[in-house]
Amino acid sequence: MASRPSATIERAAGKSIERPHAPACSPFAEYIPEVKIPHAFWKRLIDIVGAACALALLAPLMLLIALLIRLESPGPILFRQIRLGRYGKPFIMYKFRSMRSNAQELQPLIMHMNEKQGGAFKIKDDPRMTRIGKFIRKYSLDELPQLFNVLKGDLSLVGPRAMAPYDVNRFDKVEYYTRFAVPQGCTGLWQVSGRSNLTFDEWMRLDIYYVENISLGLDLKILLRTIPAILKGDGAY
């Protein structure tokens, strides 16, 4: 884990942010700056209405995906994993299972195949993936159950991607924790900018940019770019 910082986070551009204002319950509160979200009410309203409408429209597709997962391989339909939300608050995130049911146990055996540096584990042709899993991963259909997390308030529709604790533990730069100053989201700049085709540092820089420029307009732009990015499937694996 990154070493303990001084009173401010020094940015590459020469800027600095005062710290800390995150809740004391955060596991890395001293690393997270205070960020006021001017459109917080509208952001949450869009989250609730958008997630509810999407679930209603996509219910038949979600039922079909659930059936195909059940028919192809033994194990649960949903994959549940602890992820970290705003200020590092843990929650259970839902996804359609795209891998064999023992994928977590197999991960240590294939760590040498990891194609990403920093706090991420990614393999383009992951041997743990099921056939239906490869398809739903390519078009981000495995992430549809996260809409329930949005309704619960764990996630926003737009924000930095929620990460697992073991990925965060591998952060090698203190400024990366800035991404936790805002609600984590289902889609964001990383998802519409190439996803896994980007380096880990490029991913984190996009998240930091989002935090520093968060606005209703930016959220709407990201939402509009999300559907074309999903259909293209670039960097999704």
XYZ file of N, CA and C in Angstrom:
711
model
N 0.844 -1.196 0.000
C 0.000 0.000 0.000
C 0.877 1.242 0.000
N 0.332 2.337 -0.519
C 1.116 3.567 -0.614
C 1.523 4.057 0.761
N 2.679 4.693 0.832
C 3.156 5.223 2.100
C 2.319 6.403 2.543
N 2.355 6.726 3.830
C 1.557 7.801 4.397
C 1.988 9.145 3.818
N 1.021 9.939 3.317
C 1.363 11.192 2.661
C 1.540 12.319 3.643
N 1.982 13.480 3.129
C 2.049 14.693 3.925
C 0.675 15.317 3.979
N 0.578 16.607 4.355
C -0.721 17.239 4.568
C -1.503 17.475 3.291
N -0.870 17.383 2.150
C -1.571 17.589 0.885
C -1.143 16.569 -0.135
N -2.009 16.371 -1.125
C -1.661 15.514 -2.245
C -1.063 16.394 -3.323
N 0.184 16.164 -3.688
C 0.811 16.961 -4.730
C 0.445 16.386 -6.094
N -0.052 17.222 -6.969
C -0.458 16.805 -8.298
C 0.652 17.046 -9.307
N 0.611 16.288 -10.391
C 1.614 16.449 -11.445
C 1.562 17.848 -12.038
N 0.375 18.448 -12.021
C 0.216 19.779 -12.598
C 0.615 20.879 -11.629
N 1.069 20.512 -10.441
C 1.498 21.505 -9.465
C 0.410 21.920 -8.501
N -0.782 21.316 -8.625
C -1.877 21.661 -7.729
C -1.798 20.814 -6.467
N -2.512 21.217 -5.446
C -2.595 20.423 -4.229
C -3.991 20.548 -3.658
N -4.393 19.546 -2.889
C -5.728 19.515 -2.302
C -5.603 19.352 -0.798
N -6.325 20.165 -0.052
C -6.299 20.030 1.400
C -6.998 18.742 1.811
N -6.576 18.154 2.897
C -7.160 16.918 3.395
C -7.235 16.985 4.901
N -7.923 16.160 5.642
C -8.907 15.235 5.120
C -10.305 15.687 5.548
N -11.311 15.331 4.834
C -12.675 15.634 5.232
C -13.588 14.428 5.053
N -13.032 13.299 4.676
C -13.832 12.096 4.516
C -14.266 11.578 5.886
N -15.377 10.825 5.956
C -15.830 10.267 7.235
C -14.751 9.423 7.893
N -14.748 9.418 9.214
C -13.715 8.687 9.952
C -13.778 7.188 9.695
N -14.954 6.679 9.241
C -15.095 5.248 9.010
C -14.345 4.790 7.763
N -13.920 5.731 6.929
C -13.207 5.368 5.710
C -11.864 4.744 6.056
N -11.493 3.613 5.405
C -10.210 2.968 5.702
C -8.996 3.791 5.273
N -9.199 4.776 4.414
C -8.089 5.640 4.000
C -8.558 7.081 3.942
N -9.223 7.517 5.019
C -9.836 8.846 5.065
C -8.837 9.963 4.836
N -7.630 9.819 5.383
C -6.678 10.928 5.294
C -6.182 11.166 3.877
N -6.456 10.239 2.967
C -6.000 10.395 1.593
C -7.039 11.049 0.684
N -8.267 11.238 1.174
C -9.369 11.651 0.299
C -9.743 13.110 0.536
N -9.727 13.938 -0.495
C -10.109 15.344 -0.339
C -11.623 15.497 -0.244
N -12.054 16.649 0.226
C -13.484 16.947 0.264
C -13.907 17.498 -1.091
N -14.953 16.930 -1.643
C -15.475 17.391 -2.929
C -16.968 17.646 -2.792
N -17.377 18.870 -3.025
C -18.791 19.221 -3.007
C -19.389 18.939 -4.383
N -20.513 18.253 -4.405
C -21.190 17.950 -5.665
C -22.375 18.894 -5.802
N -22.259 19.942 -6.618
C -23.307 20.964 -6.696
C -24.646 20.439 -7.187
N -24.617 19.371 -7.971
C -25.866 18.826 -8.515
C -26.238 17.515 -7.823
N -25.903 17.376 -6.542
C -26.109 16.114 -5.826
C -27.566 15.653 -5.872
N -28.513 16.589 -5.673
C -29.937 16.215 -5.690
C -30.332 15.665 -7.057
N -29.951 16.380 -8.113
C -30.321 15.959 -9.458
C -29.599 14.679 -9.860
N -28.375 14.521 -9.395
C -27.619 13.301 -9.692
C -28.328 12.089 -9.108
N -28.778 12.216 -7.855
C -29.467 11.095 -7.215
C -30.826 10.851 -7.863
N -31.520 11.915 -8.237
C -32.824 11.759 -8.893
C -32.672 11.037 -10.230
N -31.676 11.432 -11.006
C -31.408 10.761 -12.284
C -31.040 9.298 -12.054
N -30.278 9.028 -10.992
C -29.914 7.649 -10.656
C -31.157 6.794 -10.429
N -32.071 7.282 -9.595
C -33.253 6.500 -9.229
C -34.167 6.288 -10.432
N -34.487 7.373 -11.125
C -35.389 7.275 -12.278
C -34.745 6.461 -13.401
N -33.469 6.731 -13.671
C -32.774 6.029 -14.746
C -32.644 4.539 -14.483
N -32.262 4.166 -13.259
C -32.099 2.752 -12.924
C -33.436 2.025 -12.954
N -34.487 2.647 -12.427
C -35.809 2.023 -12.408
C -36.328 1.795 -13.827
N -36.182 2.793 -14.683
C -36.640 2.668 -16.073
C -35.830 1.612 -16.823
N -34.520 1.607 -16.606
C -33.661 0.635 -17.283
C -34.005 -0.790 -16.864
N -34.256 -0.998 -15.574
C -34.619 -2.331 -15.096
C -35.937 -2.788 -15.693
N -36.898 -1.882 -15.802
C -38.195 -2.233 -16.385
C -38.051 -2.613 -17.862
N -37.254 -1.854 -18.596
C -37.083 -2.100 -20.026
C -36.237 -3.341 -20.310
N -35.255 -3.578 -19.457
C -34.293 -4.650 -19.711
C -34.615 -5.946 -18.980
N -35.732 -5.996 -18.262
C -36.090 -7.189 -17.493
C -36.123 -8.458 -18.354
N -36.744 -8.455 -19.547
C -36.737 -9.681 -20.367
C -35.327 -10.136 -20.744
N -34.464 -9.193 -21.106
C -33.082 -9.533 -21.454
C -32.347 -10.099 -20.251
N -32.562 -9.522 -19.092
C -31.891 -9.995 -17.885
C -32.350 -11.404 -17.524
N -33.628 -11.689 -17.724
C -34.142 -13.041 -17.463
C -33.525 -14.048 -18.429
N -33.358 -13.657 -19.685
C -32.740 -14.543 -20.674
C -31.284 -14.825 -20.310
N -30.552 -13.801 -19.919
C -29.152 -13.986 -19.518
C -29.059 -14.916 -18.317
N -29.951 -14.721 -17.350
C -29.959 -15.572 -16.153
C -30.202 -17.031 -16.529
N -31.129 -17.262 -17.468
C -31.431 -18.629 -17.908
C -30.230 -19.261 -18.600
N -29.564 -18.518 -19.469
C -28.403 -19.048 -20.190
C -27.249 -19.374 -19.244
N -27.055 -18.542 -18.240
C -26.005 -18.810 -17.246
C -26.311 -20.092 -16.493
N -27.578 -20.253 -16.113
C -27.998 -21.444 -15.373
C -27.818 -22.706 -16.209
N -28.117 -22.616 -17.514
C -28.030 -23.787 -18.377
C -26.587 -24.168 -18.704
N -25.700 -23.178 -18.767
C -24.333 -23.470 -19.214
C -23.436 -24.066 -18.140
N -23.513 -23.559 -16.928
C -22.554 -24.012 -15.916
C -23.180 -24.003 -14.530
N -22.732 -24.911 -13.664
C -23.253 -24.931 -12.294
C -22.768 -23.721 -11.509
N -23.557 -23.340 -10.519
C -23.175 -22.200 -9.699
C -24.246 -21.132 -9.701
N -24.059 -20.098 -8.911
C -25.058 -19.026 -8.812
C -25.145 -18.209 -10.098
N -26.299 -17.614 -10.327
C -26.491 -16.743 -11.490
C -25.782 -15.414 -11.280
N -25.878 -14.911 -10.066
C -25.260 -13.626 -9.748
C -23.901 -13.813 -9.082
N -22.989 -12.942 -9.413
C -21.683 -12.882 -8.766
C -21.726 -11.724 -7.783
N -21.478 -12.012 -6.523
C -21.485 -10.981 -5.484
C -20.065 -10.768 -4.986
N -19.675 -9.518 -4.901
C -18.306 -9.215 -4.479
C -18.280 -7.917 -3.686
N -17.418 -7.870 -2.685
C -17.252 -6.634 -1.915
C -16.504 -5.622 -2.767
N -17.086 -4.453 -2.917
C -16.448 -3.339 -3.613
C -16.459 -2.128 -2.681
N -15.679 -1.132 -3.016
C -15.577 0.069 -2.193
C -16.279 1.231 -2.882
N -17.201 1.873 -2.152
C -17.938 3.003 -2.681
C -17.290 4.318 -2.297
N -18.096 5.352 -2.213
C -17.566 6.672 -1.873
C -16.897 6.634 -0.499
N -15.765 7.260 -0.369
C -14.949 7.282 0.850
C -14.453 5.897 1.251
N -14.527 4.936 0.340
C -14.046 3.597 0.638
C -15.016 2.749 1.428
N -16.282 3.157 1.489
C -17.286 2.379 2.221
C -17.583 1.087 1.464
N -17.438 -0.071 2.121
C -17.665 -1.342 1.428
C -19.148 -1.639 1.214
N -19.439 -2.315 0.124
C -20.799 -2.767 -0.159
C -20.712 -4.013 -1.034
N -21.821 -4.737 -1.149
C -21.874 -5.924 -1.994
C -22.374 -5.524 -3.377
N -21.536 -5.718 -4.378
C -21.918 -5.371 -5.744
C -22.383 -6.616 -6.490
N -23.414 -6.443 -7.307
C -23.998 -7.550 -8.057
C -23.597 -7.493 -9.530
N -23.284 -8.650 -10.086
C -23.028 -8.791 -11.520
C -23.546 -10.162 -11.944
N -23.845 -10.320 -13.224
C -24.106 -11.657 -13.722
C -22.792 -12.420 -13.727
N -22.843 -13.684 -13.293
C -21.622 -14.493 -13.246
C -21.162 -14.794 -14.670
N -19.926 -14.442 -14.965
C -19.366 -14.662 -16.302
C -18.216 -15.663 -16.284
N -17.878 -16.166 -15.100
C -16.771 -17.107 -14.958
C -17.230 -18.369 -14.243
N -16.349 -19.336 -14.210
C -16.615 -20.548 -13.442
C -16.831 -20.169 -11.986
N -17.606 -20.974 -11.288
C -17.989 -20.629 -9.920
C -16.805 -20.578 -8.961
N -15.693 -21.225 -9.302
C -14.504 -21.209 -8.436
C -13.435 -20.251 -8.954
N -13.849 -19.228 -9.696
C -12.900 -18.300 -10.323
C -12.015 -17.596 -9.303
N -12.583 -17.211 -8.156
C -11.800 -16.500 -7.148
C -10.683 -17.373 -6.594
N -10.987 -18.661 -6.389
C -9.975 -19.569 -5.869
C -8.862 -19.822 -6.889
N -9.199 -19.732 -8.167
C -8.209 -19.984 -9.216
C -7.313 -18.781 -9.501
N -7.722 -17.599 -9.069
C -6.972 -16.392 -9.429
C -5.503 -16.434 -9.014
N -5.168 -16.884 -7.791
C -3.739 -16.923 -7.421
C -2.896 -17.784 -8.363
N -3.522 -18.782 -8.995
C -2.791 -19.679 -9.882
C -2.481 -19.052 -11.235
N -3.188 -17.969 -11.569
C -2.968 -17.342 -12.877
C -2.524 -15.885 -12.744
N -2.041 -15.514 -11.568
C -1.584 -14.135 -11.370
C -0.458 -13.773 -12.337
N 0.329 -14.760 -12.730
C 1.440 -14.498 -13.651
C 0.952 -14.101 -15.043
N -0.343 -14.320 -15.324
C -0.912 -13.977 -16.627
C -1.502 -12.570 -16.648
N -1.468 -11.894 -15.511
C -2.061 -10.557 -15.416
C -1.442 -9.606 -16.444
N -2.300 -8.906 -17.189
C -1.837 -7.995 -18.232
C -1.846 -6.539 -17.785
N -2.199 -6.292 -16.518
C -2.272 -4.925 -16.021
C -1.321 -4.729 -14.855
N -0.800 -3.513 -14.737
C 0.004 -3.144 -13.583
C -0.844 -2.300 -12.644
N -0.310 -2.014 -11.453
C -1.066 -1.216 -10.495
C -2.110 -2.059 -9.799
N -3.258 -1.470 -9.493
C -4.288 -2.169 -8.735
C -5.350 -2.806 -9.595
N -4.983 -3.588 -10.578
C -5.978 -4.232 -11.436
C -5.487 -5.601 -11.870
N -6.444 -6.522 -12.064
C -6.135 -7.856 -12.569
C -6.982 -8.085 -13.813
N -6.341 -8.172 -14.979
C -7.051 -8.325 -16.243
C -6.295 -9.284 -17.157
N -7.037 -10.237 -17.735
C -6.498 -11.144 -18.741
C -7.474 -11.137 -19.910
N -6.990 -10.836 -21.105
C -7.890 -10.718 -22.252
C -8.616 -12.023 -22.541
N -7.895 -13.130 -22.535
C -8.508 -14.441 -22.757
C -8.435 -15.239 -21.463
N -9.177 -14.792 -20.480
C -9.157 -15.414 -19.156
C -9.692 -16.845 -19.250
N -8.895 -17.845 -18.853
C -9.325 -19.246 -18.963
C -10.493 -19.600 -18.054
N -10.816 -18.729 -17.118
C -11.927 -19.000 -16.203
C -13.276 -18.604 -16.791
N -13.280 -17.928 -17.929
C -14.500 -17.389 -18.518
C -15.358 -18.486 -19.150
N -16.678 -18.369 -18.992
C -17.612 -19.263 -19.670
C -17.922 -18.697 -21.058
N -18.608 -19.487 -21.892
C -18.937 -19.011 -23.243
C -19.909 -17.835 -23.195
N -20.975 -17.986 -22.428
C -21.920 -16.867 -22.301
C -21.244 -15.703 -21.591
N -20.305 -16.030 -20.707
C -19.580 -14.991 -19.980
C -18.771 -14.094 -20.902
N -18.137 -14.687 -21.908
C -17.358 -13.887 -22.861
C -18.251 -12.902 -23.604
N -19.451 -13.355 -23.964
C -20.371 -12.494 -24.712
C -20.894 -11.349 -23.856
N -21.366 -11.671 -22.655
C -21.945 -10.610 -21.826
C -20.874 -9.652 -21.314
N -19.635 -10.129 -21.177
C -18.535 -9.233 -20.802
C -18.233 -8.248 -21.931
N -18.209 -8.748 -23.161
C -17.862 -7.913 -24.313
C -18.815 -6.734 -24.447
N -20.097 -6.970 -24.150
C -21.094 -5.911 -24.298
C -21.599 -5.386 -22.952
N -20.829 -5.660 -21.897
C -21.097 -5.126 -20.550
C -22.458 -5.535 -20.002
N -23.037 -6.610 -20.531
C -24.335 -7.067 -20.045
C -24.221 -7.698 -18.663
N -23.023 -8.138 -18.304
C -22.825 -8.726 -16.978
C -23.020 -7.701 -15.875
N -22.973 -6.420 -16.224
C -23.060 -5.364 -15.221
C -24.481 -4.840 -15.005
N -25.455 -5.378 -15.719
C -26.832 -4.898 -15.576
C -27.368 -5.003 -14.145
N -27.044 -6.071 -13.379
C -27.539 -6.129 -11.996
C -27.050 -4.986 -11.108
N -26.028 -4.253 -11.543
C -25.568 -3.108 -10.759
C -26.630 -2.016 -10.673
N -27.632 -2.085 -11.536
C -28.734 -1.124 -11.453
C -29.448 -1.238 -10.110
N -29.467 -2.441 -9.533
C -30.040 -2.606 -8.190
C -29.168 -1.894 -7.156
N -27.852 -1.923 -7.341
C -26.953 -1.171 -6.454
C -27.204 0.322 -6.548
N -27.558 0.793 -7.745
C -27.868 2.211 -7.920
C -29.121 2.572 -7.128
N -30.154 1.748 -7.218
C -31.386 2.014 -6.474
C -31.136 2.010 -4.970
N -30.238 1.135 -4.515
C -29.920 1.057 -3.088
C -29.060 2.220 -2.619
N -28.445 2.934 -3.540
C -27.573 4.041 -3.163
C -26.115 3.663 -3.022
N -25.772 2.410 -3.349
C -24.370 1.986 -3.297
C -23.556 2.639 -4.411
N -24.195 2.795 -5.568
C -23.543 3.332 -6.756
C -24.359 4.471 -7.343
N -23.717 5.244 -8.190
C -24.399 6.212 -9.040
C -24.364 5.655 -10.464
N -25.193 6.170 -11.344
C -25.097 5.747 -12.739
C -23.745 6.132 -13.323
N -23.242 7.308 -12.935
C -21.969 7.807 -13.464
C -20.994 8.067 -12.322
N -19.772 7.603 -12.485
C -18.736 7.822 -11.481
C -17.581 6.874 -11.723
N -16.507 6.986 -10.984
C -15.391 6.046 -11.111
C -15.852 4.614 -10.836
N -15.270 3.672 -11.505
C -15.638 2.272 -11.337
C -15.316 1.803 -9.922
N -16.273 1.142 -9.276
C -16.056 0.631 -7.923
C -15.024 -0.495 -7.956
N -14.039 -0.415 -7.083
C -12.949 -1.383 -7.080
C -13.018 -2.288 -5.855
N -12.424 -3.465 -5.984
C -12.348 -4.404 -4.870
C -11.227 -3.984 -3.918
N -11.353 -4.304 -2.615
C -10.325 -3.908 -1.647
C -8.923 -4.381 -2.010
N -8.794 -5.613 -2.529
C -7.449 -6.117 -2.830
C -6.808 -5.368 -3.992
N -7.625 -4.787 -4.887
C -7.063 -3.963 -5.956
C -6.565 -2.630 -5.403
N -7.348 -2.054 -4.499
C -6.970 -0.772 -3.898
C -5.706 -0.925 -3.062
N -5.540 -2.078 -2.442
C -4.351 -2.313 -1.622
C -3.063 -2.298 -2.436
N -3.182 -2.390 -3.763
C -1.996 -2.379 -4.615
C -1.728 -1.001 -5.217
N -2.496 0.013 -4.799
C -2.229 1.376 -5.286
C -0.790 1.761 -4.960
N -0.082 2.329 -5.931
C 1.296 2.751 -5.686
C 1.460 4.266 -5.730
N 0.330 5.003 -5.850
C 0.370 6.462 -5.822
C -0.765 6.974 -4.938
N -0.430 7.840 -4.001
C -1.411 8.348 -3.052
C -2.551 9.078 -3.752
N -2.251 9.793 -4.831
C -3.280 10.591 -5.490
C -4.397 9.741 -6.084
N -4.159 8.446 -6.264
C -5.213 7.588 -6.796
C -6.435 7.550 -5.870
N -6.222 7.746 -4.567
C -7.336 7.689 -3.621
C -8.331 8.827 -3.825
N -7.941 9.850 -4.586
C -8.840 10.961 -4.881
C -10.125 10.472 -5.532
N -10.060 9.369 -6.269
C -11.223 8.840 -6.980
C -12.369 8.483 -6.040
N -12.067 8.252 -4.766
C -13.102 7.870 -3.804
C -13.806 9.068 -3.173
N -13.517 10.271 -3.642
C -14.146 11.472 -3.087
C -15.565 11.678 -3.601
N -15.966 10.909 -4.606
C -17.311 11.027 -5.183
C -17.937 9.636 -5.246
N -19.260 9.551 -5.455
C -19.889 8.233 -5.599
C -19.279 7.459 -6.765
N -19.072 6.173 -6.554
C -18.591 5.317 -7.630
C -19.764 4.996 -8.559
N -19.484 4.636 -9.808
C -20.574 4.520 -10.762
C -20.558 3.285 -11.641
N -21.668 3.090 -12.359
C -21.785 1.994 -13.322
C -21.003 2.289 -14.592
N -20.992 3.554 -14.988
C -20.234 3.967 -16.159
C -19.460 5.232 -15.826
N -18.423 5.497 -16.606
C -17.597 6.668 -16.328
C -16.656 6.934 -17.483
N -15.727 7.830 -17.278
C -14.789 8.185 -18.344
C -13.942 6.993 -18.784
N -13.568 6.131 -17.854
C -12.773 4.950 -18.207
C -13.545 4.045 -19.161
N -14.830 3.810 -18.852
C -15.635 2.908 -19.667
C -15.855 3.427 -21.082
N -15.914 4.741 -21.261
C -16.191 5.293 -22.594
C -14.921 5.759 -23.303
N -13.763 5.442 -22.723
C -12.492 5.902 -23.299
C -11.540 4.769 -23.645
N -12.069 3.537 -23.721
C -11.209 2.420 -24.099
C -11.090 1.318 -23.078
N -11.565 1.552 -21.855
C -11.571 0.541 -20.799
C -10.219 -0.138 -20.645
N -10.209 -1.448 -20.822
C -9.002 -2.228 -20.545
C -7.886 -2.011 -21.552
N -8.147 -1.259 -22.611
C -7.073 -0.899 -23.540
C -6.159 0.171 -22.951
N -6.617 0.817 -21.884
C -5.837 1.862 -21.227
C -4.923 1.257 -20.170
N -3.849 1.954 -19.853
C -3.007 1.531 -18.742
C -3.721 1.847 -17.432
N -3.235 1.252 -16.351
C -3.862 1.510 -15.059
C -3.729 2.981 -14.680
N -2.574 3.566 -14.937
C -2.378 4.975 -14.600
C -3.305 5.869 -15.420
N -3.524 5.551 -16.693
C -4.461 6.323 -17.517
C -5.873 6.229 -16.957
N -6.241 5.048 -16.495
C -7.548 4.849 -15.861
C -7.693 5.762 -14.647
N -6.694 5.745 -13.774
C -6.768 6.553 -12.569
C -6.787 8.050 -12.896
N -6.043 8.464 -13.916
C -6.024 9.885 -14.310
C -7.398 10.335 -14.791
N -8.097 9.459 -15.504
C -9.455 9.792 -15.947
C -10.385 9.951 -14.748
N -10.237 9.070 -13.756
C -11.067 9.170 -12.549
C -10.795 10.474 -11.805
N -9.527 10.830 -11.689
C -9.166 12.071 -11.001
C -9.713 13.278 -11.768
N -9.641 13.227 -13.087
C -10.204 14.312 -13.907
C -11.701 14.448 -13.638
N -12.395 13.321 -13.552
C -13.834 13.359 -13.283
C -14.115 14.023 -11.941
N -13.363 13.636 -10.914
C -13.557 14.217 -9.582
C -13.346 15.727 -9.610
N -12.317 16.165 -10.299
C -11.973 17.589 -10.327
C -12.923 18.411 -11.196
N -13.675 17.743 -12.079
C -14.548 18.461 -13.015
C -15.996 17.989 -12.944
N -16.374 17.354 -11.845
C -17.704 16.767 -11.734
C -18.790 17.826 -11.926
N -19.763 17.487 -12.768
C -20.867 18.399 -13.052
C -21.994 17.602 -13.691
N -23.181 18.178 -13.704
C -24.312 17.520 -14.346
C -24.052 17.363 -15.843
N -23.451 18.387 -16.446
C -23.149 18.321 -17.871
C -22.201 17.192 -18.215
N -21.162 17.003 -17.392
C -20.206 15.925 -17.635
C -20.884 14.571 -17.482
N -21.740 14.426 -16.465
C -22.473 13.174 -16.278
C -23.319 12.849 -17.506
N -24.027 13.833 -18.021
C -24.889 13.607 -19.184
C -24.074 13.241 -20.419
N -22.921 13.879 -20.595
C -22.057 13.548 -21.731
C -21.582 12.101 -21.649
N -21.217 11.666 -20.440
C -20.752 10.287 -20.259
C -21.879 9.304 -20.537
N -23.088 9.607 -20.054
C -24.233 8.730 -20.304
C -24.505 8.602 -21.802
N -24.416 9.697 -22.530
C -24.665 9.671 -23.976
C -23.594 8.878 -24.723
N -22.382 8.865 -24.192
C -21.287 8.119 -24.828
C -21.278 6.645 -24.439
N -22.060 6.275 -23.426
C -22.006 4.914 -22.898
C -22.575 3.887 -23.870
N -23.746 4.151 -24.447
C -24.365 3.169 -25.343
C -23.492 2.886 -26.564
N -22.964 3.902 -27.268
C -22.045 3.598 -28.380
C -20.817 2.809 -27.934
N -20.295 3.118 -26.746
C -19.121 2.402 -26.238
C -19.457 0.939 -25.966
N -20.668 0.683 -25.436
C -21.099 -0.693 -25.160
C -21.254 -1.473 -26.459
N -21.909 -0.871 -27.446
C -22.130 -1.548 -28.725
C -20.820 -1.843 -29.443
N -19.857 -0.958 -29.283
C -18.547 -1.163 -29.904
C -17.776 -2.276 -29.202
N -17.940 -2.362 -27.879
C -17.281 -3.423 -27.116
C -15.781 -3.290 -27.037
N -15.255 -2.117 -27.319
C -13.805 -1.920 -27.340
C -13.228 -1.929 -25.930
N -12.256 -2.795 -25.693
C -11.594 -2.851 -24.400
C -12.380 -3.551 -23.313
N -13.505 -4.175 -23.671
C -14.335 -4.855 -22.668
C -13.987 -6.337 -22.633
N -13.354 -6.773 -21.543
C -13.066 -8.195 -21.358
C -12.766 -8.461 -19.900
